[in-house]
PDB file of C-alpha atoms in Angstrom:
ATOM      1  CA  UNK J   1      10.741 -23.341  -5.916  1.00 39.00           C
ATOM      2  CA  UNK J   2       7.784 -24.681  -3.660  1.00 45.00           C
ATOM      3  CA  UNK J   3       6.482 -21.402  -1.502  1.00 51.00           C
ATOM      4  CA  UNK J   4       5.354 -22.217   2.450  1.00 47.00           C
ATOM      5  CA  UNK J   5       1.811 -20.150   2.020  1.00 53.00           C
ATOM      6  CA  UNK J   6       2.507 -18.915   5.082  1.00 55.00           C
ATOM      7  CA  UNK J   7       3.074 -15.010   4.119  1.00 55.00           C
ATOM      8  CA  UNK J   8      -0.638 -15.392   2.088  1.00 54.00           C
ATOM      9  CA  UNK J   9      -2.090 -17.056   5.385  1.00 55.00           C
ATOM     10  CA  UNK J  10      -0.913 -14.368   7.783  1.00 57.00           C
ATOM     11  CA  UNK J  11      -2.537 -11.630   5.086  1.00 57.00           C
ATOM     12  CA  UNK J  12      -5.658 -13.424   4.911  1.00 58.00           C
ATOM     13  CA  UNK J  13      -6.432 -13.485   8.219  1.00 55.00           C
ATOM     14  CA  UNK J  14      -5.798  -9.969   8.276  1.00 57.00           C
ATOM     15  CA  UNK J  15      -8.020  -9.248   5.923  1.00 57.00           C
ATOM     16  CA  UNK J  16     -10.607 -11.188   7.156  1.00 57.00           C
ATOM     17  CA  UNK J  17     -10.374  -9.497  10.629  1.00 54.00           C
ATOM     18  CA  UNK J  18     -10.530  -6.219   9.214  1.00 53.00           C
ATOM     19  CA  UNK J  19     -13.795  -6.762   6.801  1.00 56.00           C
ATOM     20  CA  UNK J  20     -15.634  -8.153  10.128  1.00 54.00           C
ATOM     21  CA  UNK J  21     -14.731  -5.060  11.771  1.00 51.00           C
ATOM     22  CA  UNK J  22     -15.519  -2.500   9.095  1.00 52.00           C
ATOM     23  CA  UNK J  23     -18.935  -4.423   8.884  1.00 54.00           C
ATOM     24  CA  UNK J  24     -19.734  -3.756  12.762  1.00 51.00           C
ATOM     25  CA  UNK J  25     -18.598  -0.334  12.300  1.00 49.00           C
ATOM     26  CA  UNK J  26     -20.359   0.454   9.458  1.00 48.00           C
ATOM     27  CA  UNK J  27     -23.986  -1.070  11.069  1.00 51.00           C
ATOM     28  CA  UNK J  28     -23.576   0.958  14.221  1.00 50.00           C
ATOM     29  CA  UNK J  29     -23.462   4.566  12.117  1.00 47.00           C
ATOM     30  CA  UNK J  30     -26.182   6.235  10.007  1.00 54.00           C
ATOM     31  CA  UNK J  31     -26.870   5.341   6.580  1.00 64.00           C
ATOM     32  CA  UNK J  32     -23.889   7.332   3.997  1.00 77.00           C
ATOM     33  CA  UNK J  33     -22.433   6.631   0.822  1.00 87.00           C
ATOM     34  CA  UNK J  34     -20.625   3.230   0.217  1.00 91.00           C
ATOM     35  CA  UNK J  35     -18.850   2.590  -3.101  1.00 94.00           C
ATOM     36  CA  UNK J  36     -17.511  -0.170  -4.283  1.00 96.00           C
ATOM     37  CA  UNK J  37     -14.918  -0.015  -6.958  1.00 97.00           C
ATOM     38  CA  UNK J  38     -12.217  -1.351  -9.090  1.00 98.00           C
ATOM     39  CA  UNK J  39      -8.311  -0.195  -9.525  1.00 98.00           C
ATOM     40  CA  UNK J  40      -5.888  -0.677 -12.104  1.00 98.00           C
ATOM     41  CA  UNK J  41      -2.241   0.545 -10.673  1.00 98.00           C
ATOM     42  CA  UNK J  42       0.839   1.845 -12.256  1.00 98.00           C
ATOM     43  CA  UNK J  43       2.941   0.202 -10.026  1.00 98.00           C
ATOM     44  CA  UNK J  44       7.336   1.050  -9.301  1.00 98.00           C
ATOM     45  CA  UNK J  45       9.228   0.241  -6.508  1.00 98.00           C
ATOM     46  CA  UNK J  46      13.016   0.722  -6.374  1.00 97.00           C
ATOM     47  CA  UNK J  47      15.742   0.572  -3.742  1.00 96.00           C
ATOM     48  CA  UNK J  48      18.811   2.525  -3.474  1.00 95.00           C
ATOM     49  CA  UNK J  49      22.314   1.879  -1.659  1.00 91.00           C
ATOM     50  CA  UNK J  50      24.422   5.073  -1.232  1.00 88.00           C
ATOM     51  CA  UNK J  51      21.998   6.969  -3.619  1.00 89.00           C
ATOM     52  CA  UNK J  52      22.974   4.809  -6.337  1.00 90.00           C
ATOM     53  CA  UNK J  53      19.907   2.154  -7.090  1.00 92.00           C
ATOM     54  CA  UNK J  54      19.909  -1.497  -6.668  1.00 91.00           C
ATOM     55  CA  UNK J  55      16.279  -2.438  -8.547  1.00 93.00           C
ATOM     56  CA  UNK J  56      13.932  -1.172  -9.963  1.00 96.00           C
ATOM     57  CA  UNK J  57      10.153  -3.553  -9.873  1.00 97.00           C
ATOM     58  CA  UNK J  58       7.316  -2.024 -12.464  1.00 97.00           C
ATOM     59  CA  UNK J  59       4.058  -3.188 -13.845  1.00 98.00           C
ATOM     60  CA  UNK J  60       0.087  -3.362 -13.005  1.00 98.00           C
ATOM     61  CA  UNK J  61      -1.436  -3.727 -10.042  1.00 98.00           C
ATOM     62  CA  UNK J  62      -5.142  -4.776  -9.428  1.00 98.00           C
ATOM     63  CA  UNK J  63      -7.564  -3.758  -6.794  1.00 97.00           C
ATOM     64  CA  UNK J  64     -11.114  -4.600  -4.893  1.00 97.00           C
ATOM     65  CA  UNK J  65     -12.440  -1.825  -2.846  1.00 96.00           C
ATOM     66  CA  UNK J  66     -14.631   0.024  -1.089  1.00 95.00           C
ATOM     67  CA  UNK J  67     -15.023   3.412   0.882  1.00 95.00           C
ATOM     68  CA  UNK J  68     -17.894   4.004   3.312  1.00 94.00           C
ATOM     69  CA  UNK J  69     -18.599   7.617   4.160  1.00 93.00           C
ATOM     70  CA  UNK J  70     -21.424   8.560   6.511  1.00 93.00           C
ATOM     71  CA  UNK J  71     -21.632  11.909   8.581  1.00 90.00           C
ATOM     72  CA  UNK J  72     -22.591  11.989  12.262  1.00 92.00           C
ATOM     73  CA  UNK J  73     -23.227  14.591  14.588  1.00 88.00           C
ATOM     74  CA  UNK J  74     -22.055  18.372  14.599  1.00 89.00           C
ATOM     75  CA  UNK J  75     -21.213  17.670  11.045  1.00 91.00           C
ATOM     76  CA  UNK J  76     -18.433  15.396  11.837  1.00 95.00           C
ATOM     77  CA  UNK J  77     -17.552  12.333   9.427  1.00 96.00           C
ATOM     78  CA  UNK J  78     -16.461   8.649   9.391  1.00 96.00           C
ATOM     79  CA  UNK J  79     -14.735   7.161   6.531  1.00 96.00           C
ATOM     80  CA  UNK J  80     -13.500   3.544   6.594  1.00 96.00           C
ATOM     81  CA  UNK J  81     -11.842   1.914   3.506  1.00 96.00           C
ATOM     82  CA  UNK J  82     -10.218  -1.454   3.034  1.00 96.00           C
ATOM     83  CA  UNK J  83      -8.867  -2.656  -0.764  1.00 97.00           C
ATOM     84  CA  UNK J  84      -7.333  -6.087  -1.311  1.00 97.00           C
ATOM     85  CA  UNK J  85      -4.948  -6.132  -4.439  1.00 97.00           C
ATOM     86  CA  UNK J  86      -2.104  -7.763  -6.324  1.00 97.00           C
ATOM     87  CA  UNK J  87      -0.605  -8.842  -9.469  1.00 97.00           C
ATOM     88  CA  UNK J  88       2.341  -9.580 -10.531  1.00 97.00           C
ATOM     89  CA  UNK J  89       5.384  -7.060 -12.112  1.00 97.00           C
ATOM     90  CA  UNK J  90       8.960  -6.767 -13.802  1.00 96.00           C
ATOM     91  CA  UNK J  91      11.592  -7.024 -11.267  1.00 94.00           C
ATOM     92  CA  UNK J  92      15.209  -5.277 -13.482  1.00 92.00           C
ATOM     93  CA  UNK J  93      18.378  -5.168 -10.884  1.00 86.00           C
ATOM     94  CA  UNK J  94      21.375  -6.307  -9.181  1.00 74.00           C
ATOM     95  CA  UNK J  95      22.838  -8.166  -6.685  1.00 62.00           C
ATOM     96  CA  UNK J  96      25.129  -7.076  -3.996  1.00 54.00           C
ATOM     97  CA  UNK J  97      28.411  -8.495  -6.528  1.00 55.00           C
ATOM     98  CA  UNK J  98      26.825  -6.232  -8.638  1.00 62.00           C
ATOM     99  CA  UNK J  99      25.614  -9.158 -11.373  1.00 73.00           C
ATOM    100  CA  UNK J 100      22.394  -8.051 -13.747  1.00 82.00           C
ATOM    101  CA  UNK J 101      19.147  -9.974 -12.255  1.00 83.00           C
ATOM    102  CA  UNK J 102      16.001 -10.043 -14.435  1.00 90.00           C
ATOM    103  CA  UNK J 103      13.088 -11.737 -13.149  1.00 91.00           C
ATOM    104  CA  UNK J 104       9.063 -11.199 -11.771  1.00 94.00           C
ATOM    105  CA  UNK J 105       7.918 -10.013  -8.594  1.00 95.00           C
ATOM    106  CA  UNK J 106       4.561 -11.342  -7.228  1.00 97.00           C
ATOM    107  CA  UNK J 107       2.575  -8.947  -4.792  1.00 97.00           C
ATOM    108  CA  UNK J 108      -0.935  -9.601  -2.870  1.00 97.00           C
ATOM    109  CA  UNK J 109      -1.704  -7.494  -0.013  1.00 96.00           C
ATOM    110  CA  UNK J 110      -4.588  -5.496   1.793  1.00 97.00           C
ATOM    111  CA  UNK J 111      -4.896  -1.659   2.402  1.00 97.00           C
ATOM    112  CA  UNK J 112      -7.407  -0.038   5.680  1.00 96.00           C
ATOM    113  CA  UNK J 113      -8.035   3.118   6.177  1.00 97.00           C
ATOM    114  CA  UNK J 114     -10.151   5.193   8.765  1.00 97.00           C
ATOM    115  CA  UNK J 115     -10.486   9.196   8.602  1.00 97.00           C
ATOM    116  CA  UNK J 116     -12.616  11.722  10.991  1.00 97.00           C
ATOM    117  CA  UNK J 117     -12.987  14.830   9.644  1.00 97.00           C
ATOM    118  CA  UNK J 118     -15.790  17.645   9.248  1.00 97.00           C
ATOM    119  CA  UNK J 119     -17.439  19.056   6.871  1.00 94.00           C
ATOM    120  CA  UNK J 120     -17.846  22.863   6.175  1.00 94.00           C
ATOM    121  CA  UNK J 121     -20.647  23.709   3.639  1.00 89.00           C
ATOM    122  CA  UNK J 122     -21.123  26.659   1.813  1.00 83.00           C
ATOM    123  CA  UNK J 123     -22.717  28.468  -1.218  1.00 70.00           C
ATOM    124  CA  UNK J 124     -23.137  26.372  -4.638  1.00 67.00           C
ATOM    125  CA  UNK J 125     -22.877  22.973  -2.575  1.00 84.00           C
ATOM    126  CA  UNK J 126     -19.444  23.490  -2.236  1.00 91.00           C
ATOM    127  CA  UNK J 127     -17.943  21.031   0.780  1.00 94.00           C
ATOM    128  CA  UNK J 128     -14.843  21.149   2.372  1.00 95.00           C
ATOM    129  CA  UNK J 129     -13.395  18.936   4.789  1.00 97.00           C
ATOM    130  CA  UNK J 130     -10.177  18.560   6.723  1.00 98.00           C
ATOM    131  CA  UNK J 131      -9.736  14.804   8.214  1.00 98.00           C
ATOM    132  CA  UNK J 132      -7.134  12.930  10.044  1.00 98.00           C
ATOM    133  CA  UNK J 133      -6.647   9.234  10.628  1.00 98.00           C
ATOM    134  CA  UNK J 134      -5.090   5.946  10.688  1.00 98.00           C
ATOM    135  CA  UNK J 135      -4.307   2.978   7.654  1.00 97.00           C
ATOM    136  CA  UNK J 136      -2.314   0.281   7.402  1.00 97.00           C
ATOM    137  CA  UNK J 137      -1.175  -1.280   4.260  1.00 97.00           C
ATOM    138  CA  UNK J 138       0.250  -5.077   4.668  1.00 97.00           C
ATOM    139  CA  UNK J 139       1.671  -7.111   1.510  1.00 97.00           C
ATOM    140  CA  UNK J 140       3.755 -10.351   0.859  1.00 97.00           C
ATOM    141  CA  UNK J 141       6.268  -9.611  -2.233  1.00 96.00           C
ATOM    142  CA  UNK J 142       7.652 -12.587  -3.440  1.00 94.00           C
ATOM    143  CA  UNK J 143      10.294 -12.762  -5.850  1.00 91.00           C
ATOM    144  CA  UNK J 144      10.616 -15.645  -8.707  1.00 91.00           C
ATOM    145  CA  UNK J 145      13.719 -17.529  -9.402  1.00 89.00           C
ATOM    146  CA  UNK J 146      16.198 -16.395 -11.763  1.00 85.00           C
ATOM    147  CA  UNK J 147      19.572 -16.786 -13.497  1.00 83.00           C
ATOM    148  CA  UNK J 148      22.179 -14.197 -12.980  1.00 80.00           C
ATOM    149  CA  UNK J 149      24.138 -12.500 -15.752  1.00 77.00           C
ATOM    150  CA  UNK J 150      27.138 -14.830 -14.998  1.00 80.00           C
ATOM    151  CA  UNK J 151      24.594 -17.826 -15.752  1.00 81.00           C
ATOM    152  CA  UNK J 152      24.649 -18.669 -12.171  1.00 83.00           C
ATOM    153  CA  UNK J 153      20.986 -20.109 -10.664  1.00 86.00           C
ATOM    154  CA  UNK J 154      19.551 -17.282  -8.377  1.00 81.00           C
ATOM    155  CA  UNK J 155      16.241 -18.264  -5.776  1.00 84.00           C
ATOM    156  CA  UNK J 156      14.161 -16.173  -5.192  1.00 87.00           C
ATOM    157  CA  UNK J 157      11.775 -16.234  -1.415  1.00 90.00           C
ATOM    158  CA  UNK J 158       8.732 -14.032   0.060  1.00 94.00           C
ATOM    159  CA  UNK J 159       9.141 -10.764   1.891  1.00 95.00           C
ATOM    160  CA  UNK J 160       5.992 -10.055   4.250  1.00 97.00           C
ATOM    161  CA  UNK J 161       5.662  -6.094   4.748  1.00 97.00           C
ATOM    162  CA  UNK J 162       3.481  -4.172   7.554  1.00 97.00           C
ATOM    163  CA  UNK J 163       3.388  -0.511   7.244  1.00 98.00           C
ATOM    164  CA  UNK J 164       0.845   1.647   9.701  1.00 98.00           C
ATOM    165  CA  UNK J 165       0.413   4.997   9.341  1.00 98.00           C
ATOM    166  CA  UNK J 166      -1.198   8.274  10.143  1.00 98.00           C
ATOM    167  CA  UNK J 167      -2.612  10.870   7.834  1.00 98.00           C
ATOM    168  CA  UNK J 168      -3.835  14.156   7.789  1.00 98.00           C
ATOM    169  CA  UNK J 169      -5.647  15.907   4.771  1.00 98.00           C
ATOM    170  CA  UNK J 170      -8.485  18.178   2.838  1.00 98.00           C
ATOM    171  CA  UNK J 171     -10.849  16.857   0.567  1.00 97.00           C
ATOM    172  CA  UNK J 172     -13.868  18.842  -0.877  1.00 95.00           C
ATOM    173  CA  UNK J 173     -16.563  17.792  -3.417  1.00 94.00           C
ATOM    174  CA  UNK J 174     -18.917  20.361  -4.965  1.00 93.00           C
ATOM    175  CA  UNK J 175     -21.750  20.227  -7.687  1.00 89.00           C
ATOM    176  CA  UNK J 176     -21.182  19.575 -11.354  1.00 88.00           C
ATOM    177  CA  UNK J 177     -24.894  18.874 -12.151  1.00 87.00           C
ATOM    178  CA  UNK J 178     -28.473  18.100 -10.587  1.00 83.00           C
ATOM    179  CA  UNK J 179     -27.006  14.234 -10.453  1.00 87.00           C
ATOM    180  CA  UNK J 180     -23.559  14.871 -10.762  1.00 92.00           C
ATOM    181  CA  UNK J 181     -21.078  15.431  -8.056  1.00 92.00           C
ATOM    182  CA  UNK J 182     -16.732  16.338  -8.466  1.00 95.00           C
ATOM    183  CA  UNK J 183     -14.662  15.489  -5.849  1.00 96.00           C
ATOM    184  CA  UNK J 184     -10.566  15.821  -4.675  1.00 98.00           C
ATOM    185  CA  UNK J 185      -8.782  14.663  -1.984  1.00 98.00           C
ATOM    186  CA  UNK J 186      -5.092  15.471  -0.975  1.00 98.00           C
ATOM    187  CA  UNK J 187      -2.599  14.893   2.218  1.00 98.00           C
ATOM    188  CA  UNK J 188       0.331  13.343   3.662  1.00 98.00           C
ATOM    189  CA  UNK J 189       0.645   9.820   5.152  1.00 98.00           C
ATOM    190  CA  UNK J 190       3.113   9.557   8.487  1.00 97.00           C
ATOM    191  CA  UNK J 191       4.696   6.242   8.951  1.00 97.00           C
ATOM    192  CA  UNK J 192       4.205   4.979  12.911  1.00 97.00           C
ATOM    193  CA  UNK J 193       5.305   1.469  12.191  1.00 98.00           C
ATOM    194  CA  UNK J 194       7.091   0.094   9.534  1.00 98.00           C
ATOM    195  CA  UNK J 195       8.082  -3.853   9.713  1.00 97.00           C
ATOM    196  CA  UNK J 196       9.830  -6.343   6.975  1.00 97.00           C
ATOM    197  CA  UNK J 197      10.371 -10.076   7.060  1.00 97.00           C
ATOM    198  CA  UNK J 198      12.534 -11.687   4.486  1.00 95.00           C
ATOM    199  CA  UNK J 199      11.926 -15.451   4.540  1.00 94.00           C
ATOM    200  CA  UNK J 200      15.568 -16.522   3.455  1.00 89.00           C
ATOM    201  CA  UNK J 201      14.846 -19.820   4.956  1.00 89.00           C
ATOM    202  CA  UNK J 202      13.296 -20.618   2.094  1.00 87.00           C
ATOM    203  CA  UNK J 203      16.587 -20.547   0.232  1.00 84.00           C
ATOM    204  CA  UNK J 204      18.741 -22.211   2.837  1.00 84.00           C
ATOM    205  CA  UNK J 205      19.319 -18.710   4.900  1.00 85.00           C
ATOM    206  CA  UNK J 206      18.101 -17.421   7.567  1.00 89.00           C
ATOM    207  CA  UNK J 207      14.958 -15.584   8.272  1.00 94.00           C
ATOM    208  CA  UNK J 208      15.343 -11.741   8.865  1.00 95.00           C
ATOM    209  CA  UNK J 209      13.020  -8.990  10.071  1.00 97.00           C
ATOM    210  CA  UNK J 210      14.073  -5.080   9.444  1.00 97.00           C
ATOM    211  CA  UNK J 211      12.310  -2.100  10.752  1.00 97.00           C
ATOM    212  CA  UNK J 212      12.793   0.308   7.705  1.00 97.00           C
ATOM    213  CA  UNK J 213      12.899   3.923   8.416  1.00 96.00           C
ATOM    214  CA  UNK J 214       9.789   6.536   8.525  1.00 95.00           C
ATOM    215  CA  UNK J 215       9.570   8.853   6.011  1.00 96.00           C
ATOM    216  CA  UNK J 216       6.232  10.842   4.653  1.00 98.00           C
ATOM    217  CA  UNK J 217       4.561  10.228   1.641  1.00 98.00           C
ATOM    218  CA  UNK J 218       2.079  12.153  -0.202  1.00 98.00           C
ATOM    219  CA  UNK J 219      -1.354  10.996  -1.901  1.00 98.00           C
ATOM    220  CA  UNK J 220      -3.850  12.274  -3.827  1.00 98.00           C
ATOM    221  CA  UNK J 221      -6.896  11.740  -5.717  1.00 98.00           C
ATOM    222  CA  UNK J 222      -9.680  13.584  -7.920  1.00 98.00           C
ATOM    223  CA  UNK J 223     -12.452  12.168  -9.428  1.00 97.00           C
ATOM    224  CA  UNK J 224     -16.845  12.671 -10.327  1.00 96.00           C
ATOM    225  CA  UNK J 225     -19.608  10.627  -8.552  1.00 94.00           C
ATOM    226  CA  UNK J 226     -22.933  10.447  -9.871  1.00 92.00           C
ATOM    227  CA  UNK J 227     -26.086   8.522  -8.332  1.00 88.00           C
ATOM    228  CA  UNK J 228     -24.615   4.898  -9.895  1.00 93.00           C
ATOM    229  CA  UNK J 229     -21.022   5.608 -10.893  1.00 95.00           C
ATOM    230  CA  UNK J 230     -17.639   6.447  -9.748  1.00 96.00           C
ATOM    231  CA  UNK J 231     -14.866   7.299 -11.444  1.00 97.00           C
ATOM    232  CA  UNK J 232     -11.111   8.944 -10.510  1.00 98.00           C
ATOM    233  CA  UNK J 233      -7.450   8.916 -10.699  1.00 98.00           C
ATOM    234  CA  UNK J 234      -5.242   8.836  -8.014  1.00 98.00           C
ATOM    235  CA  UNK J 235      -1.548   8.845  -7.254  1.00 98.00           C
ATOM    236  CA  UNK J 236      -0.230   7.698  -3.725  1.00 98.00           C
ATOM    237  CA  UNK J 237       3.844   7.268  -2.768  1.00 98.00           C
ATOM    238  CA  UNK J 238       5.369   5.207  -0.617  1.00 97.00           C
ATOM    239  CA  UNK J 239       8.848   6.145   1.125  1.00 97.00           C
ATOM    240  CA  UNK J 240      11.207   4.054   3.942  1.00 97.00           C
ATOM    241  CA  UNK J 241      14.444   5.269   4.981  1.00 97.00           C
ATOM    242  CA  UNK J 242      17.518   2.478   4.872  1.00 97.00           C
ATOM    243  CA  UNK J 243      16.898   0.392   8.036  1.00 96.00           C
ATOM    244  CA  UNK J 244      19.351  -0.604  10.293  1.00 95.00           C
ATOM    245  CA  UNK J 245      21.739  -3.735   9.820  1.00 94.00           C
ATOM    246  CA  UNK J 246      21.707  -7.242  11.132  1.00 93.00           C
ATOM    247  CA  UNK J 247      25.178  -9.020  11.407  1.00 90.00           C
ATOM    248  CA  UNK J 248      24.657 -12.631  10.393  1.00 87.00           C
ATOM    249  CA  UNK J 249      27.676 -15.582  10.332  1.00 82.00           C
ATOM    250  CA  UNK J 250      27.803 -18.008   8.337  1.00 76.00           C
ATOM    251  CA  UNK J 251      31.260 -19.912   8.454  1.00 73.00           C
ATOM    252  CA  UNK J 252      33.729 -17.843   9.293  1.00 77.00           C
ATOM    253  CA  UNK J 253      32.439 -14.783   7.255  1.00 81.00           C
ATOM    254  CA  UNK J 254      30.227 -12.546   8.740  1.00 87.00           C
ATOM    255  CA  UNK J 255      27.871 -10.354   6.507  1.00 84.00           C
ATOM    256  CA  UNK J 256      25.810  -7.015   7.071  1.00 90.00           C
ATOM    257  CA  UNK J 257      22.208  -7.621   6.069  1.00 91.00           C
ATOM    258  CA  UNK J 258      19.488  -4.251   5.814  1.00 94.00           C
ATOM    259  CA  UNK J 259      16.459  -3.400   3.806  1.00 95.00           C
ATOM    260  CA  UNK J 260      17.672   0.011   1.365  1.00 95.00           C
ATOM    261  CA  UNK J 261      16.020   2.725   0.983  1.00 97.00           C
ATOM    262  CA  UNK J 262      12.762   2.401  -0.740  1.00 97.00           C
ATOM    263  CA  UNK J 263      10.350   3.485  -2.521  1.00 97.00           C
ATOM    264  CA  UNK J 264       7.098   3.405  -4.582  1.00 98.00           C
ATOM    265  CA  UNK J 265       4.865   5.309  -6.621  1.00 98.00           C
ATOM    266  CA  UNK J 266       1.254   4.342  -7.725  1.00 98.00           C
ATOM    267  CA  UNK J 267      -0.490   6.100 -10.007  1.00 98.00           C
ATOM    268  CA  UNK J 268      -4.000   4.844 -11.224  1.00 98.00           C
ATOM    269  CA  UNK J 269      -7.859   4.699 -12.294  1.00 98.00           C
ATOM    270  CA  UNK J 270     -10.749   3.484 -10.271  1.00 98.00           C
ATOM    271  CA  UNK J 271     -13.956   2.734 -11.543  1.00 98.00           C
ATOM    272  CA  UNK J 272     -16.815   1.797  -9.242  1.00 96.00           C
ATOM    273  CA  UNK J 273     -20.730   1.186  -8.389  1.00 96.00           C
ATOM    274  CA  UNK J 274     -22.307   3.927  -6.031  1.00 89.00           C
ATOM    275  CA  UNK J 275     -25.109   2.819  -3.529  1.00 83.00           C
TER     276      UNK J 275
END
């Protein structure tokens, strides 16, 4: 099946918008750390109906990156972040007449983050520093076509996803060496918005957008920096509550339509250049 584009076109923008601002931020504020990595991800998503679960999507996820961190004033911080990744994963589940569905899932999407915090030094180079902020992770999942269990033809079309959020944290770093430097990060992320588009068009339906419900998440990540090289391993979740329905008719039937419950779990490397 031929896709529109229009779910990549929408994220591109975005990306591009965000990359022009990060830039202007970034030149305004004194010189800090800026890394610029790479990130393989452990990727699973599944959805749930009634606690029992529908599908079940796992597989790798790649990632381009950066994080800027510069402190200002009255030891206070700024820490911007943007990644752009994708790939594409195992999609194992069912469909609402309960038939077996095997097929792939494509993802490509953008994550931006922004944190203030401050530090707090003390003996041994030890740093600690509490930080709150914003992100907002965007993607465009778009299943492939398929054939049911039954042998009946199954098409698949794009979803477009929009998730801001706050989050609130500590993360320290502290001295391994003369040139070598640990680090560990942990919070909780606090969804503000949360938006879904299905593009059933595609397939003859019609087009749907859910609000899926908030629910906190929890991320984490731990890692050494030396004067050239990063390395860590990190592990961030993803939750939404069941959203709420959408009657649609079509004949004389009428049918309940909702995003389920859902959620994801990342876990993952990241290897990158320090300037």
């Amino acid at each position: 099946m031929q896709r529109s584009g229009r779910s990549y076109y929408r994220i591109s923008k975005m990306i591009v918008a965000w990359a022009v601002f990060l830039q202007f931020g970034a030149s305004q504020t004194p010189a800090g750390d800026f890394d610029l990595y790479l990130a393989l991800e452990d990727y699973q998503w599944q959805e749930f109906v009634h606690g029992s679960r529908l599908l079940e999507e796992s597989g790798f996820l790649y990632g381009l990156g950066f994080v800027y961190s510069t402190e200002l004033d009255d030891h206070l911080t700024l820490r911007p972040a943007a990644e752009i990744f994708g790939g594409t994963v195992d999609y194992e589940g069912q469909t609402v007449t309960r038939l077996a569905a095997s097929t792939d899932t494509n993802y490509f999407g953008v994550k931006v983050e922004c944190d203030l915090g401050r530090r707090y030094r003390s003996g041994r180079n030890l740093v600690i520093e509490p930080f709150g902020g914003l992100g907002l992770r965007a993607w465009t999942r778009d299943l492939e076509d398929t054939t049911l269990s039954d042998g009946t033809p199954a098409s698949g079309y794009p979803e477009d996803w929009v998730s801001l959020y706050g989050r609130l944290g500590l993360r320290g770093s502290g001295e391994l060496s003369a040139q070598k430097r640990f680090f560990a990060q942990a919070g909780v992320k606090a969804p503000l918005y949360n938006r879904m588009t299905a593009y059933q068009s595609e397939i003859g339906g019609q087009d749907l957008t859910f609000h899926p419900g908030k629910q906190p998440s929890f991320f984490a990540e731990a890692g050494v920096r030396t004067e050239r090289f990063t390395g860590s391993i990190f592990y961030e979740g993803i939750r939404f509550e069941q959203s709420e329905s959408i009657i649609t008719i079509e004949g004389l039937e009428e049918f309940e339509n909702f995003q389920p419950e859902s959620r994801a779990d990342l876990y993952g490397v990241k290897l990158g250049v320090a300037f």
